[in-house]
Coordinates of C-alpha atoms in Angstrom, one line a residue:
X1 CA 0.0 -0.1 -0.1
X2 CA 2.8 2.3 0.8
X3 CA 4.3 2.0 -2.6
X4 CA 1.1 3.4 -4.0
X5 CA 1.8 6.5 -1.7
X6 CA 5.2 6.9 -3.1
X7 CA 4.1 6.5 -6.6
X8 CA 1.3 9.0 -6.2
X9 CA 3.8 11.5 -4.6
X10 CA 6.2 11.0 -7.4
X11 CA 3.4 11.6 -10.2
X12 CA 2.1 14.5 -8.4
X13 CA 5.6 15.9 -7.4
X14 CA 4.2 16.9 -4.1
X15 CA 5.1 16.6 -0.5
X16 CA 5.0 13.0 0.9
X17 CA 3.3 13.9 4.0
X18 CA 0.2 15.3 1.9
X19 CA -0.2 12.0 0.1
X20 CA 0.2 9.9 3.2
X21 CA -2.5 11.9 5.0
X22 CA -5.0 11.6 2.1
X23 CA -4.4 7.9 1.5
X24 CA -3.4 6.5 4.9
X25 CA -4.9 9.1 7.3
X26 CA -1.6 9.7 8.9
X27 CA 1.9 11.1 7.7
X28 CA 5.2 10.0 8.7
X29 CA 5.9 13.2 10.5
X30 CA 2.9 12.6 13.0
X31 CA 4.0 8.9 13.1
X32 CA 7.5 9.9 14.1
X33 CA 6.0 12.2 16.9
X34 CA 3.8 9.5 18.4
X35 CA 6.7 7.0 18.2
X36 CA 9.0 9.4 20.2
X37 CA 6.1 9.8 22.8
X38 CA 5.7 6.1 22.9
X39 CA 9.5 5.5 23.6
X40 CA 9.6 8.6 25.9
X41 CA 12.4 10.2 23.9
X42 CA 13.4 13.8 24.9
X43 CA 11.2 16.6 23.6
X44 CA 14.0 17.9 21.6
X45 CA 14.3 14.8 19.4
X46 CA 10.4 14.5 19.3
X47 CA 10.2 18.0 17.9
X48 CA 13.0 17.4 15.5
X49 CA 11.4 14.4 14.1
X50 CA 7.9 16.0 13.9
X51 CA 8.7 19.6 12.8
X52 CA 11.9 19.8 10.9
X53 CA 10.1 20.2 7.5
X54 CA 8.6 23.6 8.8
X55 CA 9.9 27.1 8.5
X56 CA 11.4 28.2 11.8
X57 CA 9.1 31.2 11.8
X58 CA 6.2 29.0 11.9
X59 CA 7.2 26.7 14.7
X60 CA 5.4 27.0 18.1
X61 CA 6.9 29.3 20.6
X62 CA 7.5 26.7 23.2
X63 CA 9.5 24.5 20.8
X64 CA 13.4 24.2 21.2
X65 CA 14.2 25.4 17.7
X66 CA 17.9 24.7 17.8
X67 CA 17.9 20.9 17.1
X68 CA 14.8 21.3 14.7
X69 CA 16.8 23.9 12.7
X70 CA 19.9 21.9 12.5
X71 CA 18.0 18.9 11.2
X72 CA 16.2 21.0 8.7
X73 CA 19.3 22.5 7.5
X74 CA 20.9 19.0 7.2
X75 CA 18.1 17.7 5.1
X76 CA 17.9 20.7 2.9
X77 CA 21.8 20.5 2.3
X78 CA 21.5 16.7 1.5
X79 CA 18.8 17.1 -0.8
X80 CA 20.5 20.0 -2.5
X81 CA 23.6 17.8 -2.9
X82 CA 21.4 14.8 -3.9
X83 CA 23.0 12.7 -1.2
X84 CA 20.8 9.6 -0.6
X85 CA 17.0 9.4 -1.1
X86 CA 14.4 10.9 1.3
X87 CA 11.3 9.9 -0.6
X88 CA 9.9 13.2 -0.5
X89 CA 9.1 15.1 -3.7
X90 CA 7.9 18.3 -2.3
X91 CA 9.9 21.5 -2.5
X92 CA 12.6 21.5 0.3
X93 CA 13.2 24.3 2.6
X94 CA 15.3 27.1 1.0
X95 CA 18.8 26.1 2.2
X96 CA 20.5 29.6 2.0
X97 CA 17.5 31.4 3.7
X98 CA 17.6 28.6 6.5
X99 CA 21.4 29.2 6.8
X100 CA 21.0 33.0 7.1
X101 CA 18.5 32.4 9.9
X102 CA 20.9 30.3 11.8
X103 CA 23.8 32.6 11.0
X104 CA 25.7 30.3 8.7
X105 CA 27.5 31.9 5.8
X106 CA 27.0 30.9 2.2
X107 CA 30.8 30.2 1.8
X108 CA 30.5 27.4 4.4
X109 CA 28.5 25.2 2.1
X110 CA 31.0 25.8 -0.7
X111 CA 34.0 25.1 1.6
X112 CA 32.5 22.1 3.4
X113 CA 31.0 20.2 0.4
X114 CA 33.8 17.7 0.0
X115 CA 34.1 17.2 3.6
X116 CA 30.4 16.5 4.0
X117 CA 30.7 13.8 1.4
X118 CA 33.6 12.3 3.1
X119 CA 31.7 12.4 6.4
X120 CA 28.6 10.7 4.8
X121 CA 30.8 7.9 3.5
X122 CA 32.4 7.4 6.9
X123 CA 29.0 7.5 8.9
X124 CA 27.4 5.1 6.5
X125 CA 30.3 2.7 7.1
X126 CA 29.9 3.1 10.8
X127 CA 26.2 2.4 10.7
X128 CA 26.8 -0.8 8.7
X129 CA 25.0 0.8 5.5
X130 CA 27.7 -0.5 3.1
X131 CA 31.1 0.9 2.0
X132 CA 30.7 4.2 0.2
X133 CA 33.7 6.0 -1.3
X134 CA 33.7 9.8 -1.8
X135 CA 33.9 9.0 -5.7
X136 CA 30.8 6.8 -5.5
X137 CA 28.8 9.4 -3.5
X138 CA 29.6 12.0 -6.0
X139 CA 28.6 9.9 -8.8
X140 CA 25.3 9.0 -7.1
X141 CA 24.9 12.8 -6.5
X142 CA 25.2 13.6 -10.0
X143 CA 23.0 10.5 -10.9
X144 CA 20.4 11.8 -8.6
X145 CA 20.6 15.3 -9.9
X146 CA 20.3 14.1 -13.4
X147 CA 17.2 11.8 -12.3
X148 CA 15.7 14.8 -10.7
X149 CA 16.1 16.9 -14.0
X150 CA 14.7 14.1 -16.1
X151 CA 11.6 14.0 -13.7
X152 CA 11.2 17.6 -13.9
X153 CA 11.4 17.7 -17.7
X154 CA 8.8 14.9 -17.9
X155 CA 6.7 16.9 -15.5
X156 CA 7.2 20.0 -17.5
X157 CA 6.1 18.2 -20.7
X158 CA 3.1 16.7 -19.2
X159 CA 2.2 20.1 -17.7
X160 CA 2.7 21.7 -21.1
X161 CA 0.5 19.2 -22.8
X162 CA -2.1 19.7 -20.1
X163 CA -1.9 23.4 -20.5
X164 CA -2.3 23.2 -24.2
X165 CA -5.4 21.1 -23.6
X166 CA -6.7 23.4 -21.2
X167 CA -6.0 26.4 -23.3
X168 CA -8.2 24.8 -26.1
X169 CA -11.0 24.1 -23.6
X170 CA -10.8 27.8 -22.4
X171 CA -10.9 29.0 -26.1
X172 CA -13.9 26.7 -26.6
X173 CA -15.7 28.4 -23.6
X174 CA -14.7 31.8 -25.0
X175 CA -16.1 31.2 -28.3
X176 CA -19.3 29.6 -26.8
X177 CA -19.9 32.9 -24.7
X178 CA -18.8 35.2 -27.5
X179 CA -21.4 33.7 -29.8
X180 CA -24.3 34.0 -27.2
X181 CA -26.6 36.9 -26.2
X182 CA -28.8 36.9 -23.2
X183 CA -32.0 36.6 -25.1
X184 CA -31.0 33.7 -27.5
X185 CA -33.4 31.0 -28.1
X186 CA -32.5 27.3 -27.5
X187 CA -31.5 26.7 -31.2
X188 CA -29.0 29.6 -31.0
X189 CA -27.4 28.1 -27.8
X190 CA -27.0 24.9 -29.6
X191 CA -25.4 26.7 -32.6
X192 CA -23.0 28.3 -30.1
X193 CA -22.3 24.8 -28.7
X194 CA -21.2 23.8 -32.3
X195 CA -19.0 26.8 -32.7
X196 CA -17.4 25.8 -29.2
X197 CA -16.9 22.2 -30.1
X198 CA -15.4 23.2 -33.4
X199 CA -12.5 24.6 -31.3
X200 CA -11.8 21.2 -30.0
X201 CA -12.9 19.0 -33.0
X202 CA -11.8 21.1 -35.9
X203 CA -15.0 20.9 -37.9
X204 CA -17.6 23.8 -38.3
X205 CA -20.2 21.5 -39.6
X206 CA -22.5 19.5 -37.2
X207 CA -26.0 18.0 -37.0
X208 CA -27.8 18.4 -33.8
X209 CA -30.6 16.6 -32.1
X210 CA -32.3 18.0 -29.2
X211 CA -35.3 17.6 -26.8
X212 CA -36.3 20.2 -24.3
X213 CA -37.6 17.5 -21.9
X214 CA -39.0 13.9 -21.8
X215 CA -42.5 15.2 -23.0
X216 CA -41.4 17.3 -25.8
X217 CA -40.7 16.2 -29.4
X218 CA -37.4 15.5 -30.8
X219 CA -35.9 18.1 -33.2
X220 CA -33.0 18.1 -35.5
X221 CA -31.1 21.0 -37.0
X222 CA -27.8 21.4 -39.2
X223 CA -25.1 24.1 -38.3
X224 CA -22.4 25.0 -40.8
X225 CA -19.7 27.7 -40.6
X226 CA -21.3 29.2 -37.5
X227 CA -24.8 29.4 -39.1
X228 CA -28.0 27.4 -38.8
X229 CA -28.4 26.1 -42.4
X230 CA -31.6 24.0 -41.4
X231 CA -34.0 25.2 -38.8
X232 CA -35.1 22.9 -36.0
X233 CA -37.5 20.3 -37.6
X234 CA -39.6 17.8 -35.7
X235 CA -38.5 14.1 -36.1
X236 CA -39.9 10.9 -34.7
X237 CA -38.2 9.8 -31.6
X238 CA -36.8 6.3 -31.9
X239 CA -37.7 3.5 -29.3
X240 CA -35.3 1.0 -27.5
X241 CA -36.9 -1.9 -25.6
X242 CA -40.2 -0.4 -25.8
X243 CA -39.3 3.0 -24.3
X244 CA -38.8 6.2 -26.1
X245 CA -35.2 7.3 -26.1
X246 CA -33.5 10.7 -25.2
X247 CA -31.1 12.2 -27.9
X248 CA -28.1 11.8 -25.5
X249 CA -28.7 8.0 -25.5
X250 CA -27.5 7.8 -28.9
X251 CA -24.0 8.5 -27.7
X252 CA -24.0 5.4 -25.7
X253 CA -21.8 2.6 -26.8
X254 CA -24.1 0.0 -28.6
X255 CA -27.3 1.8 -28.1
X256 CA -27.7 2.7 -31.9
X257 CA -27.3 -1.1 -32.6
X258 CA -30.5 -1.9 -30.4
X259 CA -32.6 0.6 -32.2
X260 CA -35.3 -0.3 -34.9
X261 CA -34.1 1.9 -37.6
X262 CA -37.2 1.3 -39.8
X263 CA -38.9 4.6 -40.4
X264 CA -35.8 6.5 -39.2
X265 CA -34.7 7.7 -42.6
X266 CA -34.0 11.2 -41.0
X267 CA -31.5 9.7 -38.7
X268 CA -29.5 8.0 -41.4
X269 CA -29.7 11.1 -43.5
X270 CA -28.2 13.1 -40.5
X271 CA -25.4 10.9 -40.1
X272 CA -24.8 10.8 -43.9
X273 CA -24.7 14.6 -44.0
X274 CA -21.7 14.5 -41.4
X275 CA -20.0 11.5 -42.7
X276 CA -19.3 13.2 -45.9
X277 CA -16.7 15.3 -44.1
X278 CA -15.2 12.7 -41.9
X279 CA -15.8 9.9 -39.3
X280 CA -18.7 11.2 -37.0
X281 CA -18.1 12.0 -33.4
X282 CA -20.8 11.9 -30.8
X283 CA -20.9 14.5 -28.2
X284 CA -24.0 14.2 -26.1
X285 CA -25.4 15.6 -22.7
X286 CA -25.1 13.5 -19.6
X287 CA -26.7 10.1 -19.7
X288 CA -28.1 10.4 -16.3
X289 CA -30.1 13.5 -16.8
X290 CA -33.7 13.8 -15.2
X291 CA -36.9 13.7 -17.5
X292 CA -37.2 17.4 -17.0
X293 CA -33.8 18.4 -18.2
X294 CA -33.0 19.0 -21.8
X295 CA -31.0 16.3 -23.8
X296 CA -29.0 17.0 -26.9
X297 CA -26.5 15.1 -29.2
X298 CA -24.0 16.8 -31.5
X299 CA -22.7 14.8 -34.4
X300 CA -19.5 16.3 -35.9
X301 CA -16.9 14.8 -38.3
X302 CA -13.5 14.1 -36.6
X303 CA -10.8 16.3 -38.1
X304 CA -7.3 15.4 -37.0
X305 CA -6.3 13.4 -34.0
X306 CA -6.4 13.8 -30.3
X307 CA -10.1 15.2 -30.5
X308 CA -11.6 12.1 -28.7
X309 CA -9.0 12.3 -25.9
X310 CA -10.0 15.9 -25.1
X311 CA -13.7 15.2 -24.9
X312 CA -12.9 12.3 -22.7
X313 CA -11.1 14.5 -20.0
X314 CA -12.8 15.6 -16.8
X315 CA -12.1 19.2 -17.7
X316 CA -14.4 18.8 -20.9
X317 CA -17.1 17.9 -18.4
X318 CA -16.8 21.4 -17.2
X319 CA -17.4 22.7 -20.6
X320 CA -20.4 20.4 -21.2
X321 CA -21.8 21.6 -18.0
X322 CA -21.5 25.2 -19.0
X323 CA -23.4 24.3 -22.3
X324 CA -26.0 22.5 -20.5
X325 CA -26.7 25.3 -17.9
X326 CA -27.0 27.8 -20.7
X327 CA -29.3 25.6 -22.5
X328 CA -31.6 25.1 -19.6
X329 CA -31.6 28.8 -18.9
X330 CA -32.5 29.4 -22.5
X331 CA -35.4 27.0 -22.5
X332 CA -36.6 28.5 -19.2
X333 CA -36.5 32.0 -20.7
X334 CA -38.4 30.8 -23.9
X335 CA -41.0 29.2 -21.7
X336 CA -41.4 32.4 -19.7
X337 CA -41.7 34.5 -22.9
X338 CA -44.4 32.1 -24.1
X339 CA -46.2 32.2 -20.8
X340 CA -46.0 36.1 -20.9
X341 CA -47.5 36.0 -24.5
X342 CA -50.2 33.5 -23.4
X343 CA -51.0 35.7 -20.4
X344 CA -51.2 38.8 -22.6
X345 CA -53.4 37.1 -24.9
X346 CA -55.6 35.9 -22.2
X347 CA -55.8 39.4 -20.8
X348 CA -56.8 40.6 -24.3
X349 CA -59.2 37.9 -24.6
X350 CA -60.7 38.6 -21.2
X351 CA -60.8 42.4 -22.1
X352 CA -62.6 41.5 -25.4
X353 CA -65.1 39.3 -23.6
X354 CA -65.7 41.9 -21.0
X355 CA -66.5 44.4 -23.8
X356 CA -68.7 41.9 -25.5
X357 CA -70.5 41.1 -22.2
X358 CA -70.9 44.9 -21.7
X359 CA -72.2 45.3 -25.2
X360 CA -74.6 42.3 -25.0
X361 CA -76.0 43.7 -21.7
X362 CA -76.6 47.1 -23.4
X363 CA -78.2 45.2 -26.3
X364 CA -80.5 43.3 -23.7
X365 CA -81.4 46.7 -22.2
X366 CA -82.0 48.1 -25.8
X367 CA -84.1 45.2 -26.8
X368 CA -86.3 45.7 -23.8
X369 CA -86.5 49.5 -24.7
X370 CA -87.3 48.4 -28.3
X371 CA -89.9 45.9 -27.4
X372 CA -91.6 48.4 -25.0
X373 CA -91.3 51.1 -27.6
X374 CA -92.8 48.9 -30.3
X375 CA -95.7 47.9 -28.1
X376 CA -96.3 51.4 -26.9
X377 CA -95.7 53.3 -30.1
X378 CA -96.8 51.0 -33.0
X379 CA -100.5 51.9 -32.5
X380 CA -99.8 55.7 -32.4
X381 CA -97.6 55.4 -35.4
X382 CA -100.2 53.3 -37.3
X383 CA -102.7 56.1 -36.6
X384 CA -100.3 58.8 -37.6
X385 CA -99.5 57.1 -40.9
X386 CA -103.1 56.4 -41.6
X387 CA -104.3 59.9 -40.9
X388 CA -101.3 61.5 -42.8
X389 CA -102.4 59.4 -45.9
X390 CA -106.0 60.5 -45.6
X391 CA -104.8 64.1 -45.2
X392 CA -102.5 63.6 -48.4
X393 CA -105.5 62.4 -50.3
X394 CA -108.1 65.2 -49.2
X395 CA -105.8 68.3 -49.0
X396 CA -105.9 70.3 -52.2
X397 CA -102.8 72.5 -52.4
X398 CA -99.3 71.2 -53.1
X399 CA -97.9 72.6 -49.9
X400 CA -100.3 70.9 -47.7
X401 CA -99.9 67.5 -49.6
X402 CA -96.1 67.9 -49.1
X403 CA -96.6 68.4 -45.3
X404 CA -98.7 65.3 -45.1
X405 CA -96.1 63.4 -47.1
X406 CA -93.4 64.5 -44.5
X407 CA -95.4 63.5 -41.6
X408 CA -95.8 59.9 -43.1
X409 CA -92.1 59.8 -43.9
X410 CA -91.2 60.7 -40.4
X411 CA -93.7 58.2 -38.7
X412 CA -92.2 55.5 -41.2
X413 CA -88.6 56.6 -40.3
X414 CA -89.6 56.2 -36.6
X415 CA -91.1 52.7 -37.1
X416 CA -88.2 51.6 -39.0
X417 CA -85.9 52.7 -36.3
X418 CA -87.8 50.7 -33.7
X419 CA -87.7 47.7 -35.9
X420 CA -83.9 48.1 -36.3
X421 CA -83.4 48.3 -32.6
X422 CA -85.4 45.2 -32.2
X423 CA -83.4 43.5 -34.9
X424 CA -80.2 44.3 -33.0
X425 CA -81.3 43.2 -29.6
X426 CA -83.2 40.0 -30.9
X427 CA -82.0 39.0 -34.4
X428 CA -84.0 36.6 -36.3
X429 CA -82.8 33.0 -37.0
X430 CA -81.2 32.8 -40.5
X431 CA -82.4 30.2 -43.1
X432 CA -79.1 29.0 -44.2
X433 CA -78.4 27.4 -47.7
X434 CA -75.3 27.4 -49.9
X435 CA -75.2 30.3 -52.2
X436 CA -72.7 31.9 -54.8
X437 CA -71.1 35.0 -53.0
X438 CA -71.2 37.0 -56.4
X439 CA -75.0 36.9 -56.2
X440 CA -74.8 37.9 -52.5
X441 CA -72.8 41.0 -53.4
X442 CA -75.0 42.0 -56.5
X443 CA -78.1 41.9 -54.4
X444 CA -76.3 43.9 -51.6
X445 CA -75.1 46.6 -54.2
X446 CA -78.7 46.7 -55.5
X447 CA -80.2 47.4 -51.9
X448 CA -77.5 50.0 -51.4
X449 CA -78.4 51.9 -54.5
X450 CA -82.1 52.0 -53.9
X451 CA -81.6 53.1 -50.4
X452 CA -79.2 55.8 -51.5
X453 CA -81.6 56.9 -54.1
X454 CA -84.4 57.4 -51.7
X455 CA -82.2 59.8 -49.8
X456 CA -81.3 61.6 -52.9
X457 CA -77.8 60.4 -53.4
X458 CA -76.3 58.8 -56.6
X459 CA -74.4 55.5 -55.8
X460 CA -71.5 54.7 -58.1
X461 CA -70.5 51.3 -57.1
X462 CA -68.0 49.1 -59.2
X463 CA -67.9 45.3 -58.6
X464 CA -64.7 43.3 -59.3
X465 CA -65.1 39.6 -59.5
X466 CA -62.7 37.1 -61.1
X467 CA -63.5 33.4 -61.9
X468 CA -65.3 31.0 -59.5
X469 CA -65.6 31.2 -55.9
X470 CA -66.6 28.5 -53.3
X471 CA -70.2 28.9 -52.1
X472 CA -71.1 30.3 -48.7
X473 CA -73.7 28.9 -46.5
X474 CA -76.0 31.8 -45.8
X475 CA -79.4 33.4 -45.6
X476 CA -79.1 35.6 -48.8
X477 CA -81.7 38.1 -47.9
X478 CA -80.4 38.7 -44.3
X479 CA -76.8 38.8 -45.4
X480 CA -77.5 41.2 -48.4
X481 CA -79.1 43.6 -46.1
X482 CA -75.9 43.5 -43.6
X483 CA -73.4 43.9 -46.6
X484 CA -75.4 46.8 -47.9
X485 CA -74.8 48.8 -44.8
X486 CA -71.0 49.4 -45.3
X487 CA -71.6 50.1 -49.0
X488 CA -74.0 52.8 -48.2
X489 CA -71.6 54.2 -45.7
X490 CA -68.9 54.1 -48.4
X491 CA -71.2 56.2 -50.8
X492 CA -71.9 58.8 -48.2
X493 CA -68.2 59.1 -47.3
X494 CA -67.6 60.9 -50.6
X495 CA -70.9 61.2 -52.7
X496 CA -70.4 60.9 -56.5
X497 CA -67.0 59.1 -55.9
X498 CA -66.5 55.6 -57.1
X499 CA -66.9 52.9 -54.5
X500 CA -65.3 49.5 -55.4
X501 CA -66.3 46.1 -54.0
X502 CA -64.1 43.1 -54.7
X503 CA -64.0 39.5 -53.6
X504 CA -60.8 37.6 -52.7
X505 CA -60.6 34.0 -51.7
X506 CA -58.6 33.1 -48.5
X507 CA -58.1 29.5 -48.9
X508 CA -55.4 29.2 -46.0
X509 CA -58.2 30.1 -43.4
X510 CA -61.1 28.5 -45.4
X511 CA -63.0 31.6 -46.1
X512 CA -63.4 34.5 -48.6
X513 CA -63.1 38.2 -48.1
X514 CA -65.5 40.9 -49.5
X515 CA -63.5 44.2 -49.5
X516 CA -65.3 47.6 -49.9
X517 CA -63.2 50.6 -50.5
X518 CA -64.2 54.3 -50.7
X519 CA -62.4 57.6 -51.6
X520 CA -63.5 59.5 -48.6
X521 CA -61.2 60.8 -45.8
X522 CA -61.1 57.3 -44.1
X523 CA -61.9 56.3 -40.5
X524 CA -60.7 58.4 -37.7
X525 CA -59.5 57.0 -34.5
X526 CA -62.7 57.9 -32.7
X527 CA -64.8 56.0 -35.5
X528 CA -62.5 52.9 -35.3
X529 CA -63.3 52.7 -31.7
X530 CA -66.9 53.3 -31.6
X531 CA -68.1 52.4 -35.2
X532 CA -70.2 49.4 -34.0
X533 CA -71.9 51.2 -31.1
X534 CA -75.6 51.8 -31.6
X535 CA -76.5 55.4 -32.8
X536 CA -72.9 56.3 -33.4
X537 CA -72.3 58.3 -36.6
X538 CA -69.9 61.0 -37.7
X539 CA -72.2 62.2 -40.4
X540 CA -74.3 65.5 -39.7
X541 CA -77.3 64.8 -37.4
X542 CA -80.2 63.4 -39.3
X543 CA -78.3 61.8 -42.3
X544 CA -78.0 58.3 -40.8
X545 CA -79.4 56.7 -37.7
X546 CA -76.1 55.2 -36.6
X547 CA -77.3 51.6 -36.3
X548 CA -76.3 50.3 -39.8
X549 CA -72.8 48.8 -38.7
X550 CA -74.0 47.5 -35.5
X551 CA -77.0 45.7 -37.2
X552 CA -74.6 44.5 -39.9
X553 CA -72.0 43.1 -37.5
X554 CA -74.8 41.2 -35.6
X555 CA -76.1 39.6 -38.9
X556 CA -72.7 38.9 -40.1
X557 CA -71.7 37.1 -36.9
X558 CA -74.9 35.0 -37.3
X559 CA -73.2 33.6 -40.4
X560 CA -70.0 32.9 -38.4
X561 CA -68.4 35.8 -40.2
X562 CA -66.2 38.8 -39.2
X563 CA -66.2 42.3 -40.1
X564 CA -63.2 44.5 -39.9
X565 CA -62.5 48.2 -40.4
X566 CA -59.4 49.9 -41.7
X567 CA -57.9 52.6 -43.9
X568 CA -56.2 52.3 -47.3
X569 CA -52.5 53.1 -47.5
X570 CA -51.4 56.9 -48.0
X571 CA -55.0 58.1 -46.7
X572 CA -56.7 56.8 -49.9
X573 CA -60.1 56.3 -48.1
X574 CA -61.7 53.7 -45.7
X575 CA -61.6 50.1 -46.2
X576 CA -64.2 47.5 -44.8
X577 CA -63.6 43.7 -45.1
X578 CA -66.2 41.1 -44.5
X579 CA -64.7 37.6 -43.9
X580 CA -67.2 34.7 -44.5
X581 CA -66.4 31.0 -44.1
X582 CA -66.9 28.8 -47.2
X583 CA -68.9 25.7 -47.2
X584 CA -65.9 23.5 -47.3
X585 CA -64.5 25.1 -44.1
X586 CA -67.9 24.8 -42.5
X587 CA -68.1 21.1 -43.1
X588 CA -64.5 20.4 -42.0
X589 CA -65.5 22.3 -38.7
X590 CA -68.5 20.2 -38.2

């Protein structure tokens, strides 16, 4: 066992007592002290056996330093001359500093060198340690010095190699952090890992497989020349012994051989993309990671020799730990960002629902008002309409007849207003059937022209339709009334100017979009905010009731559609877009 202690001290070139204490639990200095106490030797001898390797300035105050210092000086001198072997590879006490402390001049060692060698030879003979001539001792001294120099040279070469390896590892860490920013996504962290590994392996091309945690899908990506040349793509995870593997499992010896590679063409192609540049090397995260930890595998072509030795060193484990910690933090940051986005979306949805609830509550109140108004006012309005028509027929002068006509028109307008309120608050159930959207738009334009004509405004509407459009499930009469409202608004935005209506298919969302553009001043911010509120209108008082868009949105939503407001670019007027689902989208949703 003690030979292992000597071997370890020789390898590490350190003090023998340190290795003894680590491996045996006690060093030879403490053992000497205990033997001296056991044999009841004088205190001076005990302290000399125990403390002779320490600086005199560090000795306890109650220690007799004279004998300790002499023994320490003798050991330092013998080690300096390489006389004998002490078994200690630690740094000896400085001979000349110790001599100066004891008042011994430097010339003493030069003058007494030959005599000390002769004295050692005589003392060895007296102690029965063999016959040693002065010449033999000198040769042994030179041999010992050469042996020490050779050991030091070997140690320096080892340290130089270790330093070179450590420098490459430090360069790899430096490249990794230089390629990263605090907000980088996980794929950017993996790209930085490849750049870092290229310092050690020599290749800048790599395939990467990653999995954020056990429940997330596998993804693969390609990196070359410090850039992601193939973005992360989902790939099917292989199974081994009936269990889903983690990417780092692929780096385990023999694991790939146990996989069922049928259906894993992506894995073969991934290895092939790297094999073109050299024999693939596998660098994975730790095998013993938990299910919640990320797992990754970097596949790089081996360039040159020595790469596999570097990634097998304990120092490389520190580099891999840095990579893994950064990846864990990046994934956590990404999840936090997503949670923030989801929270913001939830807040937006909640605010929208709150506004819709408030609006519906207002419509309920409006419906009650409309129902009450209809009940209380229909009979008086009927009387007014009937009497005004009788007056119109009986009165003789044109002025009186015009007055009767205005009374009838006002009564009819009030009746229509009450009907509109009732329609908003309690819309009828549509009778749905597939219909050509072109026919819908044409009917809506005709309704708009008639209503504009009754108000003395000429409607110039151009309809642009190209090709065949998928049918829309709708109540044509009801939806045409709804679509006519924004067309009428567009006409009134700038009378006599051209209003364009067009249909655009939107197959990506399974719908078509009807777009209405005018050449007026466009929607103001106030209009965009309140356009769908009942009775809101920016036209002069009396021109429009302010119920058109509110009524239109209700009818469009009955058809599972949407209406959105906006302005054309460069202030070229307002734009209203009505989105309606096609029958194919409706059947898929069903």
